[in-house]
PDB file of C-alpha atoms in Angstrom:
ATOM      1  CA  MET A   1      -6.112  -0.167  23.961  1.00 76.00           C
ATOM      2  CA  ALA A   2      -7.783  -3.403  22.843  1.00 79.00           C
ATOM      3  CA  ASP A   3     -10.928  -1.428  21.929  1.00 91.00           C
ATOM      4  CA  ALA A   4      -8.980   0.857  19.590  1.00 95.00           C
ATOM      5  CA  PRO A   5      -9.301   0.388  15.826  1.00 97.00           C
ATOM      6  CA  ILE A   6      -6.819  -1.122  13.393  1.00 98.00           C
ATOM      7  CA  GLY A   7      -5.455   1.465  10.952  1.00 98.00           C
ATOM      8  CA  ILE A   8      -5.099   0.334   7.340  1.00 98.00           C
ATOM      9  CA  PHE A   9      -3.362   2.499   4.774  1.00 97.00           C
ATOM     10  CA  ASP A  10      -3.108   2.177   0.995  1.00 94.00           C
ATOM     11  CA  SER A  11      -2.405   4.484  -1.919  1.00 91.00           C
ATOM     12  CA  GLY A  12      -5.947   3.886  -3.115  1.00 89.00           C
ATOM     13  CA  PHE A  13      -8.396   1.013  -3.429  1.00 91.00           C
ATOM     14  CA  GLY A  14      -6.295  -2.150  -3.522  1.00 89.00           C
ATOM     15  CA  GLY A  15      -5.733  -2.217   0.212  1.00 93.00           C
ATOM     16  CA  LEU A  16      -9.440  -2.836   0.612  1.00 94.00           C
ATOM     17  CA  THR A  17      -8.675  -6.464  -0.300  1.00 92.00           C
ATOM     18  CA  VAL A  18      -6.532  -6.520   2.845  1.00 95.00           C
ATOM     19  CA  ALA A  19      -9.341  -4.865   4.808  1.00 96.00           C
ATOM     20  CA  ARG A  20     -11.743  -7.509   3.471  1.00 95.00           C
ATOM     21  CA  ALA A  21      -9.453 -10.299   4.630  1.00 94.00           C
ATOM     22  CA  VAL A  22      -9.017  -8.666   8.063  1.00 96.00           C
ATOM     23  CA  LEU A  23     -12.780  -8.294   8.456  1.00 95.00           C
ATOM     24  CA  ASP A  24     -13.279 -11.949   7.547  1.00 95.00           C
ATOM     25  CA  GLN A  25     -10.692 -13.176  10.046  1.00 94.00           C
ATOM     26  CA  LEU A  26     -11.337 -10.576  12.793  1.00 95.00           C
ATOM     27  CA  PRO A  27     -15.017  -9.622  12.510  1.00 94.00           C
ATOM     28  CA  HIS A  28     -15.121  -7.946  15.938  1.00 95.00           C
ATOM     29  CA  GLU A  29     -12.362  -5.442  15.157  1.00 97.00           C
ATOM     30  CA  PRO A  30     -13.113  -1.853  14.058  1.00 96.00           C
ATOM     31  CA  LEU A  31     -11.085  -0.512  11.144  1.00 97.00           C
ATOM     32  CA  ILE A  32      -9.998   2.935   9.992  1.00 97.00           C
ATOM     33  CA  TYR A  33      -9.019   2.770   6.338  1.00 97.00           C
ATOM     34  CA  LEU A  34      -7.213   5.619   4.586  1.00 97.00           C
ATOM     35  CA  GLY A  35      -6.817   5.608   0.803  1.00 95.00           C
ATOM     36  CA  ASP A  36      -4.614   8.312  -0.698  1.00 95.00           C
ATOM     37  CA  THR A  37      -6.590   8.379  -3.932  1.00 92.00           C
ATOM     38  CA  ALA A  38      -5.767  12.029  -4.650  1.00 92.00           C
ATOM     39  CA  ARG A  39      -2.145  11.025  -5.241  1.00 91.00           C
ATOM     40  CA  GLN A  40      -2.470   7.476  -6.545  1.00 86.00           C
ATOM     41  CA  PRO A  41      -1.080   5.468  -8.203  1.00 84.00           C
ATOM     42  CA  TYR A  42       2.087   5.091  -6.151  1.00 85.00           C
ATOM     43  CA  GLY A  43       3.475   2.379  -8.440  1.00 78.00           C
ATOM     44  CA  PRO A  44       5.096   4.660 -11.079  1.00 82.00           C
ATOM     45  CA  LYS A  45       6.335   7.264  -8.544  1.00 85.00           C
ATOM     46  CA  PRO A  46       9.924   7.556  -7.219  1.00 85.00           C
ATOM     47  CA  ILE A  47      10.506   5.811  -3.894  1.00 84.00           C
ATOM     48  CA  GLY A  48      11.277   9.114  -2.137  1.00 88.00           C
ATOM     49  CA  GLU A  49       7.936  10.575  -3.150  1.00 90.00           C
ATOM     50  CA  VAL A  50       6.092   7.420  -2.081  1.00 90.00           C
ATOM     51  CA  ARG A  51       7.847   7.582   1.288  1.00 91.00           C
ATOM     52  CA  GLU A  52       6.774  11.189   1.859  1.00 93.00           C
ATOM     53  CA  TYR A  53       3.136  10.545   1.009  1.00 94.00           C
ATOM     54  CA  ALA A  54       2.918   7.300   2.943  1.00 94.00           C
ATOM     55  CA  LEU A  55       4.342   8.763   6.148  1.00 95.00           C
ATOM     56  CA  GLU A  56       1.876  11.676   5.982  1.00 95.00           C
ATOM     57  CA  CYS A  57      -1.004   9.213   5.811  1.00 96.00           C
ATOM     58  CA  LEU A  58       0.371   6.906   8.492  1.00 96.00           C
ATOM     59  CA  ASP A  59       0.905   9.909  10.793  1.00 96.00           C
ATOM     60  CA  HIS A  60      -2.789  10.722  10.399  1.00 95.00           C
ATOM     61  CA  LEU A  61      -3.876   7.189  11.321  1.00 96.00           C
ATOM     62  CA  VAL A  62      -1.667   7.161  14.404  1.00 97.00           C
ATOM     63  CA  ASP A  63      -3.194  10.498  15.435  1.00 95.00           C
ATOM     64  CA  GLN A  64      -6.587   8.737  15.359  1.00 95.00           C
ATOM     65  CA  GLY A  65      -5.462   6.406  18.151  1.00 96.00           C
ATOM     66  CA  VAL A  66      -5.114   3.094  16.288  1.00 97.00           C
ATOM     67  CA  LYS A  67      -3.696   0.067  18.109  1.00 97.00           C
ATOM     68  CA  ALA A  68      -1.882  -1.297  15.048  1.00 97.00           C
ATOM     69  CA  LEU A  69      -0.962  -0.126  11.551  1.00 97.00           C
ATOM     70  CA  VAL A  70      -1.285  -2.129   8.362  1.00 97.00           C
ATOM     71  CA  ILE A  71       0.594  -0.841   5.313  1.00 96.00           C
ATOM     72  CA  ALA A  72      -1.676  -2.465   2.743  1.00 94.00           C
ATOM     73  CA  CYS A  73       0.323  -1.301  -0.268  1.00 89.00           C
ATOM     74  CA  ASN A  74       3.346  -3.071  -1.728  1.00 85.00           C
ATOM     75  CA  SER A  75       4.901   0.155  -3.042  1.00 86.00           C
ATOM     76  CA  ALA A  76       4.511   1.898   0.327  1.00 90.00           C
ATOM     77  CA  SER A  77       5.700  -1.168   2.249  1.00 89.00           C
ATOM     78  CA  ALA A  78       8.864  -1.181   0.174  1.00 85.00           C
ATOM     79  CA  ALA A  79       9.393   2.545   0.774  1.00 87.00           C
ATOM     80  CA  VAL A  80       8.642   3.093   4.472  1.00 90.00           C
ATOM     81  CA  LEU A  81       8.543  -0.136   6.485  1.00 86.00           C
ATOM     82  CA  ARG A  82      11.768   0.448   8.417  1.00 87.00           C
ATOM     83  CA  ASP A  83      10.933   4.112   9.029  1.00 91.00           C
ATOM     84  CA  ALA A  84       7.411   3.259  10.171  1.00 93.00           C
ATOM     85  CA  ARG A  85       8.554   0.695  12.717  1.00 93.00           C
ATOM     86  CA  GLU A  86      10.984   3.207  14.226  1.00 94.00           C
ATOM     87  CA  ARG A  87       8.582   6.157  14.027  1.00 96.00           C
ATOM     88  CA  TYR A  88       5.373   4.817  15.587  1.00 96.00           C
ATOM     89  CA  PRO A  89       4.551   3.484  19.080  1.00 95.00           C
ATOM     90  CA  VAL A  90       2.187   0.823  17.694  1.00 96.00           C
ATOM     91  CA  PRO A  91       3.048  -2.421  15.866  1.00 95.00           C
ATOM     92  CA  VAL A  92       3.256  -2.235  12.058  1.00 96.00           C
ATOM     93  CA  VAL A  93       2.277  -5.008   9.651  1.00 96.00           C
ATOM     94  CA  GLU A  94       3.075  -4.860   5.934  1.00 93.00           C
ATOM     95  CA  VAL A  95       2.311  -6.965   2.869  1.00 93.00           C
ATOM     96  CA  ILE A  96       5.685  -8.151   1.548  1.00 93.00           C
ATOM     97  CA  HIS A  97       7.135 -10.457   4.197  1.00 93.00           C
ATOM     98  CA  PRO A  98       3.900 -12.374   4.953  1.00 95.00           C
ATOM     99  CA  ALA A  99       3.516 -13.241   1.275  1.00 95.00           C
ATOM    100  CA  THR A 100       7.200 -14.156   1.009  1.00 96.00           C
ATOM    101  CA  ARG A 101       6.983 -16.618   3.905  1.00 96.00           C
ATOM    102  CA  ARG A 102       3.910 -18.276   2.444  1.00 96.00           C
ATOM    103  CA  ALA A 103       5.465 -18.567  -1.013  1.00 97.00           C
ATOM    104  CA  VAL A 104       8.588 -20.252   0.361  1.00 97.00           C
ATOM    105  CA  ALA A 105       6.430 -22.761   2.242  1.00 96.00           C
ATOM    106  CA  ALA A 106       4.241 -23.438  -0.804  1.00 97.00           C
ATOM    107  CA  SER A 107       6.902 -23.807  -3.501  1.00 98.00           C
ATOM    108  CA  ARG A 108       8.086 -27.296  -4.391  1.00 96.00           C
ATOM    109  CA  THR A 109      10.822 -26.279  -6.834  1.00 97.00           C
ATOM    110  CA  GLY A 110      12.050 -22.926  -5.513  1.00 97.00           C
ATOM    111  CA  GLN A 111      10.998 -21.206  -8.745  1.00 98.00           C
ATOM    112  CA  ILE A 112       8.803 -18.350  -7.503  1.00 98.00           C
ATOM    113  CA  GLY A 113       7.293 -15.482  -9.458  1.00 98.00           C
ATOM    114  CA  VAL A 114       6.071 -12.119  -8.233  1.00 97.00           C
ATOM    115  CA  ILE A 115       3.858  -9.733 -10.178  1.00 97.00           C
ATOM    116  CA  CYS A 116       3.884  -6.137  -8.978  1.00 92.00           C
ATOM    117  CA  THR A 117       4.064  -2.444  -9.829  1.00 86.00           C
ATOM    118  CA  ARG A 118       7.186  -0.750 -11.156  1.00 85.00           C
ATOM    119  CA  ALA A 119       7.918   0.970  -7.820  1.00 82.00           C
ATOM    120  CA  THR A 120       7.814  -2.344  -5.960  1.00 85.00           C
ATOM    121  CA  ALA A 121      10.047  -4.031  -8.542  1.00 89.00           C
ATOM    122  CA  GLU A 122      12.611  -1.228  -8.532  1.00 86.00           C
ATOM    123  CA  SER A 123      12.730  -1.178  -4.732  1.00 86.00           C
ATOM    124  CA  MET A 124      14.040  -4.770  -4.785  1.00 91.00           C
ATOM    125  CA  ALA A 125      11.926  -5.346  -1.647  1.00 90.00           C
ATOM    126  CA  TYR A 126      10.923  -8.873  -2.628  1.00 94.00           C
ATOM    127  CA  ASP A 127      14.495  -9.723  -3.624  1.00 94.00           C
ATOM    128  CA  ASP A 128      15.613  -8.581  -0.174  1.00 93.00           C
ATOM    129  CA  ALA A 129      12.836 -10.544   1.520  1.00 94.00           C
ATOM    130  CA  PHE A 130      13.936 -13.765  -0.172  1.00 96.00           C
ATOM    131  CA  THR A 131      17.597 -13.473   0.900  1.00 93.00           C
ATOM    132  CA  ALA A 132      16.790 -15.761   3.838  1.00 90.00           C
ATOM    133  CA  ALA A 133      15.776 -18.464   1.332  1.00 94.00           C
ATOM    134  CA  PRO A 134      18.863 -18.929  -0.875  1.00 93.00           C
ATOM    135  CA  HIS A 135      17.346 -21.964  -2.621  1.00 95.00           C
ATOM    136  CA  VAL A 136      14.673 -19.717  -4.201  1.00 97.00           C
ATOM    137  CA  THR A 137      15.007 -18.191  -7.660  1.00 97.00           C
ATOM    138  CA  LEU A 138      12.755 -15.147  -7.935  1.00 97.00           C
ATOM    139  CA  HIS A 139      11.236 -14.069 -11.240  1.00 98.00           C
ATOM    140  CA  THR A 140       9.731 -10.545 -11.140  1.00 97.00           C
ATOM    141  CA  GLN A 141       7.215  -9.226 -13.655  1.00 97.00           C
ATOM    142  CA  VAL A 142       5.854  -5.670 -13.653  1.00 96.00           C
ATOM    143  CA  CYS A 143       2.134  -5.754 -14.512  1.00 95.00           C
ATOM    144  CA  SER A 144       1.204  -2.085 -14.677  1.00 88.00           C
ATOM    145  CA  ARG A 145      -2.047  -2.437 -16.630  1.00 94.00           C
ATOM    146  CA  PHE A 146      -3.690  -4.864 -14.217  1.00 94.00           C
ATOM    147  CA  VAL A 147      -4.547  -1.992 -11.848  1.00 89.00           C
ATOM    148  CA  GLU A 148      -6.354  -0.155 -14.657  1.00 90.00           C
ATOM    149  CA  PHE A 149      -8.499  -3.193 -15.428  1.00 94.00           C
ATOM    150  CA  VAL A 150      -9.448  -3.828 -11.797  1.00 91.00           C
ATOM    151  CA  GLU A 151     -10.425  -0.233 -11.080  1.00 86.00           C
ATOM    152  CA  ALA A 152     -12.515  -0.190 -14.251  1.00 89.00           C
ATOM    153  CA  GLY A 153     -14.357  -3.283 -12.981  1.00 89.00           C
ATOM    154  CA  ILE A 154     -12.919  -5.509 -15.737  1.00 93.00           C
ATOM    155  CA  THR A 155     -11.914  -8.930 -14.437  1.00 94.00           C
ATOM    156  CA  SER A 156     -12.519 -10.996 -17.582  1.00 94.00           C
ATOM    157  CA  GLY A 157     -12.740 -10.626 -21.339  1.00 96.00           C
ATOM    158  CA  PRO A 158     -10.445 -11.014 -24.354  1.00 97.00           C
ATOM    159  CA  GLU A 159      -8.427  -7.808 -23.851  1.00 97.00           C
ATOM    160  CA  LEU A 160      -7.555  -8.668 -20.244  1.00 97.00           C
ATOM    161  CA  LEU A 161      -6.737 -12.230 -21.270  1.00 97.00           C
ATOM    162  CA  ASP A 162      -4.326 -11.006 -23.950  1.00 98.00           C
ATOM    163  CA  VAL A 163      -2.624  -8.650 -21.499  1.00 98.00           C
ATOM    164  CA  ALA A 164      -2.384 -11.431 -18.897  1.00 98.00           C
ATOM    165  CA  HIS A 165      -0.711 -13.755 -21.401  1.00 98.00           C
ATOM    166  CA  GLY A 166       1.793 -11.021 -22.245  1.00 98.00           C
ATOM    167  CA  TYR A 167       2.725 -10.617 -18.597  1.00 98.00           C
ATOM    168  CA  LEU A 168       2.517 -14.231 -17.451  1.00 98.00           C
ATOM    169  CA  ASP A 169       3.744 -16.368 -20.354  1.00 98.00           C
ATOM    170  CA  PRO A 170       7.388 -15.418 -19.627  1.00 98.00           C
ATOM    171  CA  LEU A 171       6.896 -16.604 -16.042  1.00 98.00           C
ATOM    172  CA  THR A 172       5.417 -19.865 -17.293  1.00 97.00           C
ATOM    173  CA  SER A 173       8.471 -20.309 -19.510  1.00 97.00           C
ATOM    174  CA  GLU A 174      10.671 -19.924 -16.414  1.00 97.00           C
ATOM    175  CA  GLY A 175       8.864 -22.853 -14.802  1.00 97.00           C
ATOM    176  CA  ILE A 176       7.472 -21.107 -11.739  1.00 98.00           C
ATOM    177  CA  ASP A 177       5.278 -23.194  -9.443  1.00 98.00           C
ATOM    178  CA  THR A 178       4.241 -20.347  -7.109  1.00 98.00           C
ATOM    179  CA  LEU A 179       3.184 -16.775  -7.868  1.00 98.00           C
ATOM    180  CA  ILE A 180       2.959 -13.918  -5.366  1.00 97.00           C
ATOM    181  CA  LEU A 181       0.254 -11.372  -6.152  1.00 96.00           C
ATOM    182  CA  GLY A 182       2.486  -8.442  -5.214  1.00 92.00           C
ATOM    183  CA  CYS A 183      -0.155  -5.743  -5.528  1.00 90.00           C
ATOM    184  CA  THR A 184      -3.339  -5.678  -3.479  1.00 88.00           C
ATOM    185  CA  HIS A 185      -5.444  -5.105  -6.612  1.00 89.00           C
ATOM    186  CA  TYR A 186      -4.457  -8.466  -8.019  1.00 93.00           C
ATOM    187  CA  PRO A 187      -6.592 -10.787  -5.839  1.00 92.00           C
ATOM    188  CA  LEU A 188      -9.572  -9.617  -7.906  1.00 92.00           C
ATOM    189  CA  LEU A 189      -7.877 -11.185 -10.935  1.00 96.00           C
ATOM    190  CA  THR A 190      -7.318 -14.671  -9.526  1.00 95.00           C
ATOM    191  CA  GLY A 191      -9.685 -16.152 -12.114  1.00 96.00           C
ATOM    192  CA  VAL A 192      -7.729 -14.964 -15.143  1.00 97.00           C
ATOM    193  CA  LEU A 193      -4.366 -15.519 -13.431  1.00 98.00           C
ATOM    194  CA  SER A 194      -5.185 -19.114 -12.599  1.00 97.00           C
ATOM    195  CA  PHE A 195      -6.599 -19.694 -16.098  1.00 97.00           C
ATOM    196  CA  VAL A 196      -3.450 -18.422 -17.821  1.00 98.00           C
ATOM    197  CA  LEU A 197      -0.932 -20.035 -15.468  1.00 98.00           C
ATOM    198  CA  GLY A 198      -2.718 -23.339 -14.926  1.00 96.00           C
ATOM    199  CA  GLU A 199      -3.728 -25.140 -11.765  1.00 93.00           C
ATOM    200  CA  GLN A 200      -0.156 -26.327 -11.143  1.00 96.00           C
ATOM    201  CA  VAL A 201       0.874 -22.816 -10.074  1.00 98.00           C
ATOM    202  CA  THR A 202      -0.045 -21.808  -6.514  1.00 98.00           C
ATOM    203  CA  LEU A 203      -1.240 -18.225  -6.137  1.00 98.00           C
ATOM    204  CA  VAL A 204      -0.211 -16.422  -2.953  1.00 97.00           C
ATOM    205  CA  SER A 205      -2.333 -13.405  -2.027  1.00 92.00           C
ATOM    206  CA  SER A 206      -0.481 -10.761  -0.039  1.00 88.00           C
ATOM    207  CA  ALA A 207      -3.882  -9.624   1.259  1.00 90.00           C
ATOM    208  CA  GLU A 208      -4.764 -12.972   2.823  1.00 91.00           C
ATOM    209  CA  GLU A 209      -1.307 -13.517   4.273  1.00 92.00           C
ATOM    210  CA  THR A 210      -1.187 -10.018   5.744  1.00 94.00           C
ATOM    211  CA  ALA A 211      -4.540 -10.550   7.463  1.00 95.00           C
ATOM    212  CA  LYS A 212      -3.138 -13.711   9.055  1.00 95.00           C
ATOM    213  CA  ASP A 213      -0.221 -11.687  10.396  1.00 96.00           C
ATOM    214  CA  VAL A 214      -2.631  -9.112  11.848  1.00 97.00           C
ATOM    215  CA  TYR A 215      -4.535 -11.920  13.569  1.00 96.00           C
ATOM    216  CA  ARG A 216      -1.334 -13.377  15.048  1.00 96.00           C
ATOM    217  CA  LEU A 217      -0.190  -9.948  16.199  1.00 95.00           C
ATOM    218  CA  LEU A 218      -3.392  -9.161  18.085  1.00 96.00           C
ATOM    219  CA  VAL A 219      -3.567 -12.568  19.743  1.00 95.00           C
ATOM    220  CA  ARG A 220       0.069 -12.586  20.861  1.00 95.00           C
ATOM    221  CA  ALA A 221      -0.067  -8.994  22.139  1.00 93.00           C
ATOM    222  CA  GLY A 222      -3.399  -9.441  23.921  1.00 94.00           C
ATOM    223  CA  LEU A 223      -4.954  -6.717  21.757  1.00 94.00           C
ATOM    224  CA  GLU A 224      -8.078  -8.551  20.609  1.00 94.00           C
ATOM    225  CA  ARG A 225     -11.315  -6.666  21.142  1.00 95.00           C
ATOM    226  CA  ASP A 226     -13.890  -8.338  23.365  1.00 93.00           C
ATOM    227  CA  PRO A 227     -16.375 -10.095  21.028  1.00 91.00           C
ATOM    228  CA  ALA A 228     -19.156  -9.438  23.559  1.00 92.00           C
ATOM    229  CA  LEU A 229     -18.978  -5.712  22.798  1.00 93.00           C
ATOM    230  CA  PRO A 230     -21.403  -4.166  20.273  1.00 93.00           C
ATOM    231  CA  ALA A 231     -20.684  -4.625  16.580  1.00 92.00           C
ATOM    232  CA  PRO A 232     -17.663  -2.561  15.499  1.00 94.00           C
ATOM    233  CA  GLU A 233     -17.981   0.621  13.480  1.00 93.00           C
ATOM    234  CA  HIS A 234     -15.622   1.128  10.556  1.00 95.00           C
ATOM    235  CA  ARG A 235     -14.405   4.429   9.097  1.00 96.00           C
ATOM    236  CA  PHE A 236     -13.248   4.947   5.525  1.00 97.00           C
ATOM    237  CA  LEU A 237     -11.231   8.034   4.635  1.00 96.00           C
ATOM    238  CA  THR A 238      -9.883   9.295   1.331  1.00 96.00           C
ATOM    239  CA  THR A 239      -7.770  12.206   0.149  1.00 95.00           C
ATOM    240  CA  GLY A 240      -9.778  12.151  -3.079  1.00 93.00           C
ATOM    241  CA  GLN A 241     -13.486  12.208  -3.882  1.00 93.00           C
ATOM    242  CA  PRO A 242     -15.632  10.257  -1.389  1.00 94.00           C
ATOM    243  CA  ASP A 243     -18.344   9.336  -3.913  1.00 93.00           C
ATOM    244  CA  GLU A 244     -15.810   7.860  -6.325  1.00 92.00           C
ATOM    245  CA  PHE A 245     -14.074   6.016  -3.512  1.00 93.00           C
ATOM    246  CA  ALA A 246     -17.344   4.481  -2.337  1.00 93.00           C
ATOM    247  CA  ARG A 247     -18.363   3.447  -5.870  1.00 91.00           C
ATOM    248  CA  ILE A 248     -15.091   1.758  -6.770  1.00 90.00           C
ATOM    249  CA  GLY A 249     -14.279   0.611  -3.253  1.00 92.00           C
ATOM    250  CA  ARG A 250     -17.377  -1.558  -2.942  1.00 91.00           C
ATOM    251  CA  ARG A 251     -15.968  -3.787  -5.710  1.00 88.00           C
ATOM    252  CA  PHE A 252     -13.061  -4.552  -3.389  1.00 90.00           C
ATOM    253  CA  LEU A 253     -14.682  -4.619   0.048  1.00 92.00           C
ATOM    254  CA  GLY A 254     -18.408  -5.171  -0.275  1.00 89.00           C
ATOM    255  CA  PRO A 255     -21.389  -3.701   1.605  1.00 86.00           C
ATOM    256  CA  GLU A 256     -19.404  -2.738   4.719  1.00 87.00           C
ATOM    257  CA  LEU A 257     -18.185   0.287   2.770  1.00 91.00           C
ATOM    258  CA  ASP A 258     -21.329   2.331   3.383  1.00 85.00           C
ATOM    259  CA  SER A 259     -19.907   5.850   3.785  1.00 89.00           C
ATOM    260  CA  VAL A 260     -16.633   7.593   3.022  1.00 94.00           C
ATOM    261  CA  HIS A 261     -15.232  10.847   4.412  1.00 94.00           C
ATOM    262  CA  GLN A 262     -12.699  13.175   2.856  1.00 92.00           C
ATOM    263  CA  LEU A 263      -9.762  14.244   4.979  1.00 86.00           C
ATOM    264  CA  ALA A 264      -9.826  17.906   5.958  1.00 69.00           C
ATOM    265  CA  ARG A 265      -6.189  18.157   4.887  1.00 61.00           C
ATOM    266  CA  ALA A 266      -6.844  16.632   1.475  1.00 49.00           C
ATOM    267  CA  THR A 267      -6.798  19.941  -0.410  1.00 47.00           C
ATOM    268  CA  SER A 268      -3.310  20.888   0.750  1.00 50.00           C
ATOM    269  CA  TRP A 269      -2.076  17.347   0.105  1.00 53.00           C
ATOM    270  CA  MET A 270      -3.362  17.393  -3.463  1.00 48.00           C
ATOM    271  CA  GLN A 271      -1.383  20.577  -4.086  1.00 48.00           C
ATOM    272  CA  ALA A 272       1.848  18.972  -2.894  1.00 47.00           C
TER     273      ALA A 272
END
């Protein structure tokens, strides 16, 4: 079981920031990454639809024999976490609670912001996660256009800066001292986020915190792969076009993303 891969699922490309963080912290572990790019973005979709799509993809990863599942998508985490933990025989890690714990530890004033997609905001998943920290006041801001910029390879420039001010200035006015990047695309925008918010605001990456949880899980469960074994092989799957996934995905992951395969079931999924 320890030699089995870690399964990472996302609606598209953003979860590759989680995969990057997992690779950095657990370089001996093989990954299977599945991006549902044929049906992305999940952010604007109803929760019920997100749940259906996410469970289809997670079922496929479990069928591949993974030793753990990572739901590397805030919208999907909000929609299916409870179902996934009851449905699958392997441990499940998601992106919301790790970031929440880190934000509570980092905040000095209890004024915490979260930027996310509409689906994540409407799910109230972060609000629920912070119920164990009654001293925290949560300020949520939907930042729909950030995903468009990241996937277009735009991480600086006057247009992005204007959009960032529009989203973030209200959070600054609320006096936040900590901001959760509640979408796995957003770590690629830490430069502009930090510039607009100022150095006094701590940025919490759900990708980094999730990777730490994966590390803790494997160590505590005795599921670490033997580092003396040959270098791991990673697999990248998409329900969309492999060439497009590889081109955009390398911005998020780097050179490890050398080949991408399309799921055999992708055609029927796209017609759903």
